[in-house]
Tab-separated table of C-alpha atoms in Angstrom:
chain	number	residue	atom	x	y	z
Z	1	MET	CA	5.718	-24.488	5.419
Z	2	SER	CA	7.005	-21.010	6.510
Z	3	GLN	CA	6.404	-17.149	5.082
Z	4	VAL	CA	9.051	-15.967	2.753
Z	5	LYS	CA	9.919	-12.416	3.859
Z	6	ASN	CA	11.950	-9.815	1.866
Z	7	GLN	CA	12.588	-7.275	4.583
Z	8	LYS	CA	13.697	-5.299	2.305
Z	9	LEU	CA	10.423	-5.386	0.062
Z	10	VAL	CA	8.636	-4.647	3.544
Z	11	GLU	CA	10.677	-1.383	4.817
Z	12	GLN	CA	9.682	-0.073	1.217
Z	13	ILE	CA	6.083	-0.867	0.999
Z	14	ALA	CA	6.136	0.290	4.914
Z	15	ARG	CA	7.247	3.555	3.781
Z	16	LYS	CA	5.125	3.834	0.675
Z	17	ILE	CA	2.094	3.981	3.074
Z	18	LYS	CA	3.392	6.206	5.361
Z	19	LEU	CA	3.724	8.292	3.398
Z	20	LEU	CA	-0.048	8.569	1.162
Z	21	ARG	CA	-0.956	8.382	5.181
Z	22	GLU	CA	0.487	11.222	6.088
Z	23	LYS	CA	-0.059	12.981	2.903
Z	24	SER	CA	-3.007	12.420	3.487
Z	25	GLY	CA	-3.292	14.445	7.275
Z	26	LEU	CA	-4.359	10.982	9.136
Z	27	SER	CA	-3.262	9.538	11.905
Z	28	GLN	CA	-2.711	6.230	12.437
Z	29	GLU	CA	-6.106	6.108	14.607
Z	30	VAL	CA	-8.014	7.124	12.127
Z	31	VAL	CA	-6.903	4.927	9.778
Z	32	PHE	CA	-7.913	2.519	12.195
Z	33	ASN	CA	-10.692	3.628	12.948
Z	34	ASP	CA	-11.943	3.812	9.636
Z	35	THR	CA	-10.406	0.218	8.373
Z	36	GLY	CA	-9.798	-1.847	11.162
Z	37	ILE	CA	-6.127	-2.008	10.179
Z	38	HIS	CA	-3.194	-1.697	12.728
Z	39	ILE	CA	-1.658	0.333	10.442
Z	40	GLY	CA	1.760	1.709	12.892
Z	41	ARG	CA	2.812	-2.383	12.709
Z	42	ILE	CA	2.936	-2.391	9.237
Z	43	GLU	CA	4.415	1.375	8.659
Z	44	THR	CA	7.601	0.197	11.271
Z	45	GLY	CA	7.900	-2.772	8.504
Z	46	GLN	CA	7.389	-5.655	11.270
Z	47	SER	CA	4.195	-6.982	9.523
Z	48	ASN	CA	4.083	-8.951	6.208
Z	49	ILE	CA	1.008	-7.438	5.319
Z	50	THR	CA	-0.955	-9.591	2.832
Z	51	VAL	CA	-2.303	-8.149	-0.913
Z	52	ASN	CA	-5.314	-8.388	0.243
Z	53	THR	CA	-4.368	-5.815	3.259
Z	54	LEU	CA	-2.517	-4.285	1.334
Z	55	ASP	CA	-5.306	-4.110	-1.651
Z	56	ALA	CA	-7.733	-2.502	1.252
Z	57	ILE	CA	-5.461	0.239	2.108
Z	58	CYS	CA	-5.021	1.136	-1.505
Z	59	THR	CA	-8.309	1.365	-1.825
Z	60	TYR	CA	-8.868	3.459	1.336
Z	61	PHE	CA	-6.604	5.957	-0.375
Z	62	ASN	CA	-7.793	6.450	-3.619
Z	63	THR	CA	-5.357	4.199	-5.368
Z	64	ASP	CA	-4.775	1.099	-6.815
Z	65	ILE	CA	-2.181	-1.784	-6.523
Z	66	GLU	CA	-0.415	-1.434	-10.025
Z	67	THR	CA	-0.084	2.479	-8.948
Z	68	PHE	CA	1.189	2.075	-5.554
Z	69	PHE	CA	4.268	-0.647	-6.802
Z	70	VAL	CA	4.927	2.176	-9.997
Z	71	GLU	CA	4.696	4.956	-7.425
Z	72	LEU	CA	6.622	2.631	-5.295
Z	73	LYS	CA	10.295	2.491	-7.592
Z	74	LYS	CA	10.310	5.964	-8.455
């Protein structure tokens, strides 16, 4: 079975993650060193990340998935 990909949603998530990183004043390299997550591909919308990866990113930036998506709609 092939993976479903809503490119618009992937891009919205990518922008939100990039915003969280920039607001924290962190580079992609620092995030990678801290988490092991290659955030660069995610931020460009090239990667359709899993819920587990999104949860790890949210935890890293001290937010939860619910808040992440509520703020995504704003």
